[in-house]
Tab-separated table of C-alpha atoms in Angstrom:
chain	number	residue	atom	x	y	z
A	1	ALA	CA	69.503	155.646	90.600
A	2	LEU	CA	70.238	154.354	94.000
A	3	ASN	CA	68.337	156.909	95.706
A	4	GLN	CA	65.373	155.562	93.676
A	5	LEU	CA	66.097	152.055	94.774
A	6	VAL	CA	65.980	152.669	98.155
A	7	GLU	CA	62.227	154.371	97.842
A	8	GLN	CA	60.819	150.920	96.590
A	9	ILE	CA	58.891	148.655	98.739
A	10	PRO	CA	60.029	145.976	99.079
A	11	LEU	CA	63.648	146.950	98.554
A	12	PRO	CA	64.771	145.057	95.158
A	13	LEU	CA	66.282	142.004	95.986
A	14	LEU	CA	69.327	142.687	94.138
A	15	PHE	CA	69.990	146.189	95.979
A	16	MET	CA	72.849	145.154	98.162
A	17	ARG	CA	74.640	143.679	94.915
A	18	THR	CA	74.135	147.108	92.833
A	19	VAL	CA	75.525	148.996	95.802
A	20	MET	CA	78.662	146.527	95.911
A	21	LEU	CA	79.109	146.802	92.001
A	22	ALA	CA	78.588	150.883	92.451
A	23	ILE	CA	81.436	151.012	95.178
A	24	GLY	CA	83.751	148.979	93.231
A	25	ALA	CA	83.477	150.875	90.074
A	26	PHE	CA	82.892	154.686	91.855
A	27	PRO	CA	84.753	154.484	95.685
A	28	ALA	CA	84.067	158.131	96.136
A	29	LEU	CA	80.409	156.760	96.473
A	30	VAL	CA	81.070	155.422	99.888
A	31	ASP	CA	79.792	158.407	101.954
A	32	PHE	CA	76.783	158.566	99.794
A	33	VAL	CA	75.982	154.888	100.323
A	34	MET	CA	76.476	155.197	104.243
A	35	GLU	CA	73.821	157.960	103.974
A	36	ILE	CA	71.718	155.246	102.121
A	37	MET	CA	72.255	152.620	104.253
A	38	SER	CA	71.391	154.776	107.314
A	39	ARG	CA	68.064	155.593	106.204
A	40	LEU	CA	67.492	152.108	105.247
A	41	VAL	CA	68.410	151.116	109.225
A	42	SER	CA	66.075	153.826	110.614
A	43	LYS	CA	63.072	152.833	108.136
A	44	GLN	CA	64.119	149.211	109.672
A	45	VAL	CA	64.153	147.851	106.292
A	46	LEU	CA	67.687	146.002	107.122
A	47	THR	CA	66.919	144.857	110.430
């Protein structure tokens, strides 16, 4: 689901909230989320 949100333009308003909730519920997702964040930065979505 997070992979699909990342591809939406513009990024959904509550994307970061969804990410924080996902990490809180599933701490093993941290590496996956870091990869997603890296992709967003390279697309200059978060800058």
